[in-house]
Coordinates of C-alpha atoms and ligand atoms in Angstrom, one line a residue:
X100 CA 1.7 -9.1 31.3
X101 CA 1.3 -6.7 28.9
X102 CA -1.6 -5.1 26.7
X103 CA -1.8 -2.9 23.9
X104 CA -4.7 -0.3 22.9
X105 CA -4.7 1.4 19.5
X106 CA -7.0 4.1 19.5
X107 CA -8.6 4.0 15.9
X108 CA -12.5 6.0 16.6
X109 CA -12.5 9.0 15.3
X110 CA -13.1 10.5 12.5
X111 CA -10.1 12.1 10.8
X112 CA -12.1 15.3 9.8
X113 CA -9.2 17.6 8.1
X114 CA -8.9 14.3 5.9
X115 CA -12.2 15.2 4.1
X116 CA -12.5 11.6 3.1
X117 CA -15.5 9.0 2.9
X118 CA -13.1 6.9 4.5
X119 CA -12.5 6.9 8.4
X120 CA -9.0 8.3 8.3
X121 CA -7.1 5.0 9.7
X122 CA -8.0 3.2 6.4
X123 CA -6.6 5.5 4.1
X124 CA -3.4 3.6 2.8
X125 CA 0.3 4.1 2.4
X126 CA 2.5 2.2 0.3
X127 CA -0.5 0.1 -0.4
X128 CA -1.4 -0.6 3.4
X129 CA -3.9 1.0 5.5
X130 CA -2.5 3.1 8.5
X131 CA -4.2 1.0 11.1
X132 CA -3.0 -2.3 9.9
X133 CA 0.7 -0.5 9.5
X134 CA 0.0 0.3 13.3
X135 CA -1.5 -4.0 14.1
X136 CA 2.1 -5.2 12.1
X137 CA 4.2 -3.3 14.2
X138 CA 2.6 -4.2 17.4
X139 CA 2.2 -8.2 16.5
X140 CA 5.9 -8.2 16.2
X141 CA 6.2 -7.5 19.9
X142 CA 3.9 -10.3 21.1
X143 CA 1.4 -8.8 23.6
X144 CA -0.5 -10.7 25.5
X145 CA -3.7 -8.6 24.5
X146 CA -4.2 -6.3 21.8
X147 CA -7.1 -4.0 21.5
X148 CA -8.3 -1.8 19.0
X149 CA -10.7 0.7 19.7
X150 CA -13.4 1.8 17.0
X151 CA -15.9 4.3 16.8
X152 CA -16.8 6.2 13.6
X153 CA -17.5 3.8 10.9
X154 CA -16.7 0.7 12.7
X155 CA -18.0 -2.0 11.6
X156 CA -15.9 -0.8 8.5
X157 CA -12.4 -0.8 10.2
X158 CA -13.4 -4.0 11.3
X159 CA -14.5 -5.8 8.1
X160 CA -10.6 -4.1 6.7
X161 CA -9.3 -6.5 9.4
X162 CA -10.1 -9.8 9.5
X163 CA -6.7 -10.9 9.0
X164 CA -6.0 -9.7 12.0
X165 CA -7.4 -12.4 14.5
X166 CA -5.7 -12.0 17.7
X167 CA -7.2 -8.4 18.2
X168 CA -10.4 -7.4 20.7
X169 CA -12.4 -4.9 19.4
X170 CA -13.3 -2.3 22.1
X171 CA -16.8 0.4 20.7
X172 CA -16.0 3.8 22.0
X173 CA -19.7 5.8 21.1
X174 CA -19.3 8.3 21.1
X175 CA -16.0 9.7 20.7
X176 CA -14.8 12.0 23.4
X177 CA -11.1 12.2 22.8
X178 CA -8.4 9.8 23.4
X179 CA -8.8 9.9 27.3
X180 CA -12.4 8.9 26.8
X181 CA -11.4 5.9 24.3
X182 CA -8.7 4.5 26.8
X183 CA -11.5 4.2 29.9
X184 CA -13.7 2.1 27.1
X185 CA -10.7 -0.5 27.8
X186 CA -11.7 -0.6 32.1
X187 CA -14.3 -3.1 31.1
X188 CA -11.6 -5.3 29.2
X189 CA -8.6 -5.3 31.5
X190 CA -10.9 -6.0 34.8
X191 CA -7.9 -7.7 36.6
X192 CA -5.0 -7.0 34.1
X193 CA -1.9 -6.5 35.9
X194 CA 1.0 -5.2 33.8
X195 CA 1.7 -2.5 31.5
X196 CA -0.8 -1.2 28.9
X197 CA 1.0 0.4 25.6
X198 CA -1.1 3.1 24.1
X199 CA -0.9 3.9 20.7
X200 CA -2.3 6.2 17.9
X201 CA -4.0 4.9 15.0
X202 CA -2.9 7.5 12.7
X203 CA 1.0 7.4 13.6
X204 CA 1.7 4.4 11.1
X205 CA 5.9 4.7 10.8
X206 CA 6.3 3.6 14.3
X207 CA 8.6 0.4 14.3
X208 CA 8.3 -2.1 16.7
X209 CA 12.3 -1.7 17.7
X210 CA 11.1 1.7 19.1
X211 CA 8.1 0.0 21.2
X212 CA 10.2 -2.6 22.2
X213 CA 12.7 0.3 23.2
X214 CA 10.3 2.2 24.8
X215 CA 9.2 -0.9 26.8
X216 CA 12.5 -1.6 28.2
X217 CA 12.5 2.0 29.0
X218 CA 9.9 1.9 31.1
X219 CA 10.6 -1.4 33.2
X220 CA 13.5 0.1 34.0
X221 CA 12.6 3.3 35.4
X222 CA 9.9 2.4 37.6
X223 CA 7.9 5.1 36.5
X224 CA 3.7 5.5 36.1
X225 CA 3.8 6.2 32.7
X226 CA 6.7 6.8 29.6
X227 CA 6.3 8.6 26.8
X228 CA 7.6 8.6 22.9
X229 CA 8.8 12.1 22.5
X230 CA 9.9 14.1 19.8
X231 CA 11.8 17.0 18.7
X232 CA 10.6 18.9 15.7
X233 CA 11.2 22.2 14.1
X234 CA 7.6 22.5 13.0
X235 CA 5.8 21.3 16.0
X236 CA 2.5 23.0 14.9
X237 CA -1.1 20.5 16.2
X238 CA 1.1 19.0 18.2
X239 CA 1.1 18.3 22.2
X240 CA 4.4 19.9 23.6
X241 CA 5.6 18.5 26.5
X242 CA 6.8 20.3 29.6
X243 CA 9.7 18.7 31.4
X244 CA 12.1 19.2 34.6
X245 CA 14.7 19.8 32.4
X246 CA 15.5 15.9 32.3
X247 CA 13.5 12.8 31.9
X248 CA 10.5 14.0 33.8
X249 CA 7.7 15.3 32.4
X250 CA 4.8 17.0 34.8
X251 CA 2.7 18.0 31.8
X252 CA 0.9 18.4 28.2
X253 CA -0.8 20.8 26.6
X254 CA -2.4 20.1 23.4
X255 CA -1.5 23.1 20.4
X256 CA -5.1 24.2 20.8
X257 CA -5.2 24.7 24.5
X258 CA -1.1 26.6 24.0
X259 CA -0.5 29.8 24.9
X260 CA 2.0 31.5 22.6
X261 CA 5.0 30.8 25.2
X262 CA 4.1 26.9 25.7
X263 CA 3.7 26.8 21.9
X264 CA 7.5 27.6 21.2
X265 CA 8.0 24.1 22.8
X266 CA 9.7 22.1 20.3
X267 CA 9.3 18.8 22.4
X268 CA 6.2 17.6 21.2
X269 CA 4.1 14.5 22.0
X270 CA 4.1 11.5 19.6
X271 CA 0.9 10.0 21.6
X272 CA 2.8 6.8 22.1
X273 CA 3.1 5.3 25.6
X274 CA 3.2 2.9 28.4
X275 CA 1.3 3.2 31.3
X276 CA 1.1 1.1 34.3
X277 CA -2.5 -0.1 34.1
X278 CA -3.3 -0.6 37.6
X279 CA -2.3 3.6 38.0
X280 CA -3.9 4.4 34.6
X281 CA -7.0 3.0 36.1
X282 CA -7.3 5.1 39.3
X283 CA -6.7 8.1 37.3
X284 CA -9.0 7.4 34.7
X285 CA -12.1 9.0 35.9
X286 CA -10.3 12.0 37.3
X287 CA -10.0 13.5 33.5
X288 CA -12.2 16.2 32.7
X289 CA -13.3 18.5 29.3
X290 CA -12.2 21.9 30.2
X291 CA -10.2 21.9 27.2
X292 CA -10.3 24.1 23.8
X293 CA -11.9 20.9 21.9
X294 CA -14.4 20.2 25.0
X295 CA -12.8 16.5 25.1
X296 CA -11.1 14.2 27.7
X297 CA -7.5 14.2 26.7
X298 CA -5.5 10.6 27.8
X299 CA -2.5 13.3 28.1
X300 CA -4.0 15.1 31.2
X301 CA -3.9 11.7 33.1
X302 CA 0.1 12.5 33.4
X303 CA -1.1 15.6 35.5
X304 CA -2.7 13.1 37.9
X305 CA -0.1 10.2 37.9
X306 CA 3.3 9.9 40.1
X307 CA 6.5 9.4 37.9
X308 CA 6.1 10.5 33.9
X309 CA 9.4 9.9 32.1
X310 CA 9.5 10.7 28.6
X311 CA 12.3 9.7 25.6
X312 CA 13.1 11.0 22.6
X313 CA 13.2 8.6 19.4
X314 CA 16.0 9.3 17.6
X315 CA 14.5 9.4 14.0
X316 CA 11.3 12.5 14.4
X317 CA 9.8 11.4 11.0
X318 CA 9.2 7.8 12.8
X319 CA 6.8 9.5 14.7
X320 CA 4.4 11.3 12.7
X321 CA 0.9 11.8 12.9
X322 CA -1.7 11.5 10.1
X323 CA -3.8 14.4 10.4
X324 CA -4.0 16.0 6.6
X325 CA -3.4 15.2 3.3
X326 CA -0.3 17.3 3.1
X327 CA 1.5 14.5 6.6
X328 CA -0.3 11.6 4.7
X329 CA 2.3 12.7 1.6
X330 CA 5.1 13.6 4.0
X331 CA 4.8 10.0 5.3
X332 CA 4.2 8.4 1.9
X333 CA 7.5 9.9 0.7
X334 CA 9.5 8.8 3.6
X335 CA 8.1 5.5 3.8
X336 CA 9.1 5.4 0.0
X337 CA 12.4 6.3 0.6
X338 CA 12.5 3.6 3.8
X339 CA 10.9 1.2 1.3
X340 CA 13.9 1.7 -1.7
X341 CA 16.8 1.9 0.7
X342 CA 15.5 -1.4 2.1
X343 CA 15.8 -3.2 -1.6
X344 CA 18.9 -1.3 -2.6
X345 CA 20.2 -2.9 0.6
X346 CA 18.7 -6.3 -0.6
X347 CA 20.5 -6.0 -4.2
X348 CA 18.4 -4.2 -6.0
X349 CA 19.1 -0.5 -8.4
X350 CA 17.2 2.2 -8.7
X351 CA 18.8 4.4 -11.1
X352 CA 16.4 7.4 -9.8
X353 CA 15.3 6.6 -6.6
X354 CA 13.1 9.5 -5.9
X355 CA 11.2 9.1 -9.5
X356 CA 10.0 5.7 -8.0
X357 CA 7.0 4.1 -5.7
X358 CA 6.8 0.6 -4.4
X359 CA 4.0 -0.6 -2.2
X360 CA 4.8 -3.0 1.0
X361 CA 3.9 -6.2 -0.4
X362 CA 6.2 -6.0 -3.3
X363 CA 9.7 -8.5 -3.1
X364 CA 12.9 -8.6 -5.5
X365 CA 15.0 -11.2 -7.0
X366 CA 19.1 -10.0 -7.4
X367 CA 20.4 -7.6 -10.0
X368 CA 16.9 -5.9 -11.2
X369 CA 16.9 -2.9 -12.4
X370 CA 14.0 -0.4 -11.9
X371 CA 14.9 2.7 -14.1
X372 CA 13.4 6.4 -13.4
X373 CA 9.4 6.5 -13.0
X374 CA 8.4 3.1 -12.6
X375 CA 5.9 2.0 -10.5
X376 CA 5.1 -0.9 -8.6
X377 CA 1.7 -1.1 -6.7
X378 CA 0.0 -4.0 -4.6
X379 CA 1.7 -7.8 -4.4
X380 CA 4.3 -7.9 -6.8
X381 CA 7.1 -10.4 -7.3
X382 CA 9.8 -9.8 -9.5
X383 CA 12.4 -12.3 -9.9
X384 CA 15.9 -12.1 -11.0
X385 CA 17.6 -9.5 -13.5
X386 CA 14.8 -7.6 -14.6
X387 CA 14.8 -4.7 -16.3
X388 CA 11.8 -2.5 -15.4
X389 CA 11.0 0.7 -16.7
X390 CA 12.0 3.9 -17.3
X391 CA 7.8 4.7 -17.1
X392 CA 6.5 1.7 -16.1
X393 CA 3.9 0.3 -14.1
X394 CA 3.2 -3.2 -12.7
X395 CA 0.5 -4.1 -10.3
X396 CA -0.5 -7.4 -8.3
X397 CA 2.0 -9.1 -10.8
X398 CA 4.3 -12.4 -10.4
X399 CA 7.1 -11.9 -13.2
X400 CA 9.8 -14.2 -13.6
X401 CA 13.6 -13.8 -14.5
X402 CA 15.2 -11.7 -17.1
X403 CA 12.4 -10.0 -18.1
X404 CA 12.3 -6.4 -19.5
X405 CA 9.3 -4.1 -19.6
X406 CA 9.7 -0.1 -20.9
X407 CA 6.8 1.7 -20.8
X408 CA 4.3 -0.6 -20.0
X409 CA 1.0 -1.0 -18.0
X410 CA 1.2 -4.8 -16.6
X411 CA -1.6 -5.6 -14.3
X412 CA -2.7 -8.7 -12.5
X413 CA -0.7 -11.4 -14.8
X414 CA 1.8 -14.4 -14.6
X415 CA 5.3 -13.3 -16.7
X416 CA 7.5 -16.3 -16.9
X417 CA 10.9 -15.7 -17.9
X418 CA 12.6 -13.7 -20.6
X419 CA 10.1 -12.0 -21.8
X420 CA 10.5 -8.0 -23.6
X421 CA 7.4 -6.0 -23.6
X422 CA 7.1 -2.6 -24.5
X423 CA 7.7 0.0 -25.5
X424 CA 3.9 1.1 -24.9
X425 CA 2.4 -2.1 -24.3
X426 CA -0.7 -2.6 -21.8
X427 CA -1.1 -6.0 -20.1
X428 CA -4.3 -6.2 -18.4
X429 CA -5.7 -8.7 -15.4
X430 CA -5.2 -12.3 -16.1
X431 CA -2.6 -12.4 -18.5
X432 CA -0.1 -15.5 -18.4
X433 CA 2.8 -15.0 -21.1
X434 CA 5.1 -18.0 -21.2
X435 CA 9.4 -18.2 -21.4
X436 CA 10.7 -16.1 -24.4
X437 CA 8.0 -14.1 -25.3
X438 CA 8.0 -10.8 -27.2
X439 CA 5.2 -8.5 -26.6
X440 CA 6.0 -5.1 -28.4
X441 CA 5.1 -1.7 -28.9
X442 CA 1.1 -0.8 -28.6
X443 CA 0.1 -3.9 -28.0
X444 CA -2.7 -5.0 -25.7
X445 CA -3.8 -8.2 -24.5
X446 CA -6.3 -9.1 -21.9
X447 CA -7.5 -12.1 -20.3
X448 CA -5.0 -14.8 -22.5
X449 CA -2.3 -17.2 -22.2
X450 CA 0.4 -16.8 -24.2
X451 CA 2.6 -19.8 -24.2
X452 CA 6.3 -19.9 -25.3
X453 CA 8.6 -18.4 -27.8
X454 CA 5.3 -16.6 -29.0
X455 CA 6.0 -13.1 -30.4
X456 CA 3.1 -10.2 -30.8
X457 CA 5.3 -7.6 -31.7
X458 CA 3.4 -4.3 -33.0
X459 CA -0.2 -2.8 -32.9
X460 CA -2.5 -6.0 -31.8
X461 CA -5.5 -6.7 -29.4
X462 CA -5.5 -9.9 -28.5
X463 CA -8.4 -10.5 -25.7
X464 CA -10.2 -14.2 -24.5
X465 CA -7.2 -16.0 -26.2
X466 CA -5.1 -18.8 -25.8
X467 CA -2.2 -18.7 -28.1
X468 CA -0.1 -21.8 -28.7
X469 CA 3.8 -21.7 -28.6
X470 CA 6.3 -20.4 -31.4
X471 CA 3.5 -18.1 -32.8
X472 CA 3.9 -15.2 -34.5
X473 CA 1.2 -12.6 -34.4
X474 CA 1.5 -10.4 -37.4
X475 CA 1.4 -6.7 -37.0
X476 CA -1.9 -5.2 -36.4
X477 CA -3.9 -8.6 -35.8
X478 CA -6.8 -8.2 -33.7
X479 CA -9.2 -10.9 -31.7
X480 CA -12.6 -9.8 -32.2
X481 CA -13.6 -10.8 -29.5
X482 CA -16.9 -8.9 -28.5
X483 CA -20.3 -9.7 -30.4
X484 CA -22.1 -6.5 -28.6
X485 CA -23.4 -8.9 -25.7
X486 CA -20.6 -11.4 -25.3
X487 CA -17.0 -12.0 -24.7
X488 CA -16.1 -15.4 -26.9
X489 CA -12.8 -17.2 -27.4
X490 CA -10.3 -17.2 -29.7
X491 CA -7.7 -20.3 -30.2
X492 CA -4.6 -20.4 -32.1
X493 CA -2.4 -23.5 -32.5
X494 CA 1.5 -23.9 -32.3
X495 CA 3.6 -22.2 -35.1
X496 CA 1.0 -20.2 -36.3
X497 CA 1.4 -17.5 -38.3
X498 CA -1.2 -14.5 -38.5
X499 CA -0.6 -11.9 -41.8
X500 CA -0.7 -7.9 -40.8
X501 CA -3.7 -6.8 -40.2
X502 CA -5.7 -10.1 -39.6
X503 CA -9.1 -10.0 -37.9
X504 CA -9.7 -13.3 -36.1
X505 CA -13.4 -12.9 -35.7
X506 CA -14.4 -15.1 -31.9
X507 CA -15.3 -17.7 -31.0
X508 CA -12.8 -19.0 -33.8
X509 CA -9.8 -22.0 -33.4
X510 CA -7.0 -21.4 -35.4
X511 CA -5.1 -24.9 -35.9
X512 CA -1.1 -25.3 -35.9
X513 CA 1.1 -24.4 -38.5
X514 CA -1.2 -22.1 -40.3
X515 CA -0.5 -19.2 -42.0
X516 CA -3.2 -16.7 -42.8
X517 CA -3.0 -14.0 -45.7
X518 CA -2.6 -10.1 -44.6
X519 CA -5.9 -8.4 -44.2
X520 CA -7.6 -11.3 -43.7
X521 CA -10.6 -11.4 -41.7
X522 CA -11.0 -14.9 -40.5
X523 CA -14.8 -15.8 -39.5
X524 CA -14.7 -19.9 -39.9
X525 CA -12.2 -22.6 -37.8
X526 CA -9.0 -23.1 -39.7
X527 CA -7.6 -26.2 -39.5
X528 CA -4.3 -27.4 -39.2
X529 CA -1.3 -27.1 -41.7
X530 CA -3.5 -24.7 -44.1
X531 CA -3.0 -21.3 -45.6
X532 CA -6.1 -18.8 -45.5
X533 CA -6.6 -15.7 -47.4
X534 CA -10.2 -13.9 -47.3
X535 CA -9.9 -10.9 -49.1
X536 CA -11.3 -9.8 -52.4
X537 CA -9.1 -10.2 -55.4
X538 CA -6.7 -7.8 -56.5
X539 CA -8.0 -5.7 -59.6
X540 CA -4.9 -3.9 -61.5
X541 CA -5.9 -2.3 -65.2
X542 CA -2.9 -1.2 -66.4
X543 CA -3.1 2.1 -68.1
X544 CA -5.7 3.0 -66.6
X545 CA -4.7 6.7 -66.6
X546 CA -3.3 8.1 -69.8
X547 CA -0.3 10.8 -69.5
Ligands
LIG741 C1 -2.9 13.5 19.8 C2 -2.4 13.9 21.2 C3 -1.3 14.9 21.0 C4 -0.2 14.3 20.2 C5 -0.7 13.7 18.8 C6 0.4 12.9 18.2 C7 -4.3 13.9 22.7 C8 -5.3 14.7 23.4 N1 -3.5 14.5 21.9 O1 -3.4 14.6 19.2 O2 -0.8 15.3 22.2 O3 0.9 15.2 19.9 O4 -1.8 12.9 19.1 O5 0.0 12.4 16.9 O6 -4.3 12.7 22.8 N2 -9.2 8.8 18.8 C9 -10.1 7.9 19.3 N3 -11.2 8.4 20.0 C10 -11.5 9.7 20.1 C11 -10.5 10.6 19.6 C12 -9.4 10.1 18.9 O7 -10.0 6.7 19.2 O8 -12.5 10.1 20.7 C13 -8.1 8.3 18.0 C14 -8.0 8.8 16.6 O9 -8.7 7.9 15.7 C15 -6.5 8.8 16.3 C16 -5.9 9.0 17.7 O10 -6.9 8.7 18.7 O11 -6.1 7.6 15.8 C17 -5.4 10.5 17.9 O12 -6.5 11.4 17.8 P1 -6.4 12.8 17.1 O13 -7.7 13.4 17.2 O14 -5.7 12.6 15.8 O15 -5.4 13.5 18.1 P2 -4.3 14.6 17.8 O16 -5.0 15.9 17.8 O17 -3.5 14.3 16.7
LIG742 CA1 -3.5 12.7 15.2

């Protein structure tokens, strides 16, 4: 049998966040449910996650999650305090119980797996995830026999200068035998810098500690500041891009490029330099995305080209060109062969086929038949001071530059309207409109 325990109570106090620290996100997912995915994969019979400071919040984040017991650790008193909160839980369990840190969130389940096997084979009381790190600094460093057996930890605060020039450091990832954990449990005491019971001071009172090293340190990280919450962000970027490139994709400057987790690729899309992609995104096939671009919770289809855009929360079928400088807000849909140009915004609208709106427009609470074209500088007035109101426009359309299309309005088919014109009553079909004043030209007007 086998059981794991993420320890996610405390606090996360060098964060300085409103937060508890194992919600904060990276790449667009939280660092305890980066820790849940990685355990799910391995399939434990029980999972456990234990919760202390701002609980009820960590749980609410989770619901997804529905396989994990949630184990209250009030209040907290370090990481050996939060595993004894699990006796209760694991009355008769017989097996191994994996222990895991909240707030280490690269760990990949190949390594837990790896670790696992480790530690069936070695008979041992306890292994341990290791590390080897030029800047070991708020780290546990681990004192060994030379080989694979550990006898102690001593946490950076409790270090004297010697012990601190340890390099092997803790990642505060392992696997106990439970039955052993649990007669040790109660032997862990508080003399300690921080005044708390440490889970790495139960090594001191089991039989065989073995410990590996996992071959990639940055895997291992902890989460303790802002300054390791951007050292992981950029790695997991860089994990996150090599895995795409792999997949077909080309980033023509990697490093001037975020994704977030939930974000997949068709073949052949191009993402050029500082382009952005946050929350669930799907982009189809041969796209052409960016330079300075950003897209967000956005399905886009094939062969479509955005430069310099802000696209948020809409539907993109497929060739469509937007940009430069265009700024697609929530609950857009745009049609095949669309052409959305330079500082053009729309919000809330369907846009259906062949429809271009090519230069300096608003177009808001619309729906926009297909093979329009929206003249340059035609706005949807669409706000009356208290409401939002509709406007429609009809296939083949055509509105003149500078058009205001004052909502709620329809607009038939195959109408044109004059430039300048601002449009207060339904048009119907096939007609022309014009409402401007007349044109007043005196010739000679100004004698030279
Ligand atoms: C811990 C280890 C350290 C290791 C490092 C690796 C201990 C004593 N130290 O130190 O050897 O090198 O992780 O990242 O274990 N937590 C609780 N309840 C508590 C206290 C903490 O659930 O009462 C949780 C935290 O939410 C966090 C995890 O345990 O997710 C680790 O706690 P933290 O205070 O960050 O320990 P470190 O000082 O990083
Ligand atoms: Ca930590």
């Amino acid at each position: 049998m086998l059981a794991i325990a993420i320890l996610a109570a405390g606090k996360g106090t060098r964060m300085k966040s409103k937060l508890p620290k194992v919600l904060l996100k990276l790449a667009g997912v939280s660092l305890v449910e980066r820790v849940i995915s990685s355990c799910e994969k391995i399939k434990p019979d029980k999972s456990f996650l234990v919760i202390g400071h701002q609980g009820e919040r960590v749980k609410e984040s989770l619901t997804k999650f529905n396989s994990i017991e949630f184990v209250n650790q009030q209040p907290q008193n370090g990481t050996g305090h939060a595993v004894q909160q699990l006796i209760p839980f694991l009355k008769n369990f017989e097996g191994e119980l994996i222990v895991l840190n909240g707030d280490v969130p690269l760990l990949q389940a190949s390594t837990i797996k790896e670790l696992l096997n480790q530690h069936r084979s070695s008979n041992a009381d306890v292994t341990l995830l290791t590390s080897r790190t030029s800047n070991p600094k708020g780290y546990g460093r681990v004192f060994t026999n030379g080989s694979k057996e550990v006898h102690k930890i001593i946490e950076d605060k409790d270090c004297n200068e010697e012990q601190r020039e340890n390099k092997l450091t803790n990642s505060g990832i392992y696997c106990f035998n439970w039955k052993k954990l649990k007669e040790v449990l109660s032997l862990l005491s508080n003399k300690n810098a921080q005044s708390e019971l440490y889970i790495t001071d139960a090594i001191g009172h089991l039989g065989k500690a073995i410990h590996f090293e996992v071959v990639d340190q940055r895997e291992v990280s902890g989460v303790n500041d802002r300054i390791q919450m951007a050292k992981c962000e950029s790695y997991l970027q860089e994990r996150l891009r090599n895995y795409w490139m792999n997949e077909g994709v080309t980033f023509t400057d990697p490093k001037s490029c975020t994704i977030s987790e939930n974000c997949t690729f068709g073949n052949d899309v191009i993402i050029e330099p500082q382009t952005h992609l946050r929350g669930n995104c799907k982009i189809g096939d041969d796209c052409l995305l960016g330079p300075a671009t950003l897209i967000e919770d956005s399905i886009i289809g094939n062969k479509v080209r955005a430069i310099q855009s802000v696209i948020r929360t809409c539907i993109i079928k497929n060739n469509v060109h937007i940009g430069p400088f265009a700024h697609i807000r929530p609950e857009v849909s745009i049609e095949n062969n669309c052409k959305i140009g330079n500082f053009v915004e729309l919000k809330k609208s369907s846009i259906r086929e062949g429809t271009s709106i090519s230069h300096l427009s608003y177009i808001g609470d619309a729906d926009v038949g297909s093979n329009v074209n929206i003249g340059a500088g035609t706005i949807t007035a669409n706000y009356d001071g208290q409401n939002k109101n509709k406007s429609i426009i009809g296939d083949n359309t055509k509105t003149g530059a500078n058009s205001v299309l004052v909502a709620p309005i329809q607009i038939g088919a195959n109408v044109t309207i004059g430039a300048g014109s601002t449009i207060t009553k339904d048009v119907p079909s096939q007609s022309l409109v014009v409402e401007r004043s007349r044109q007043i030209t005196r010739e000679g007007w100004k004698i030279i």
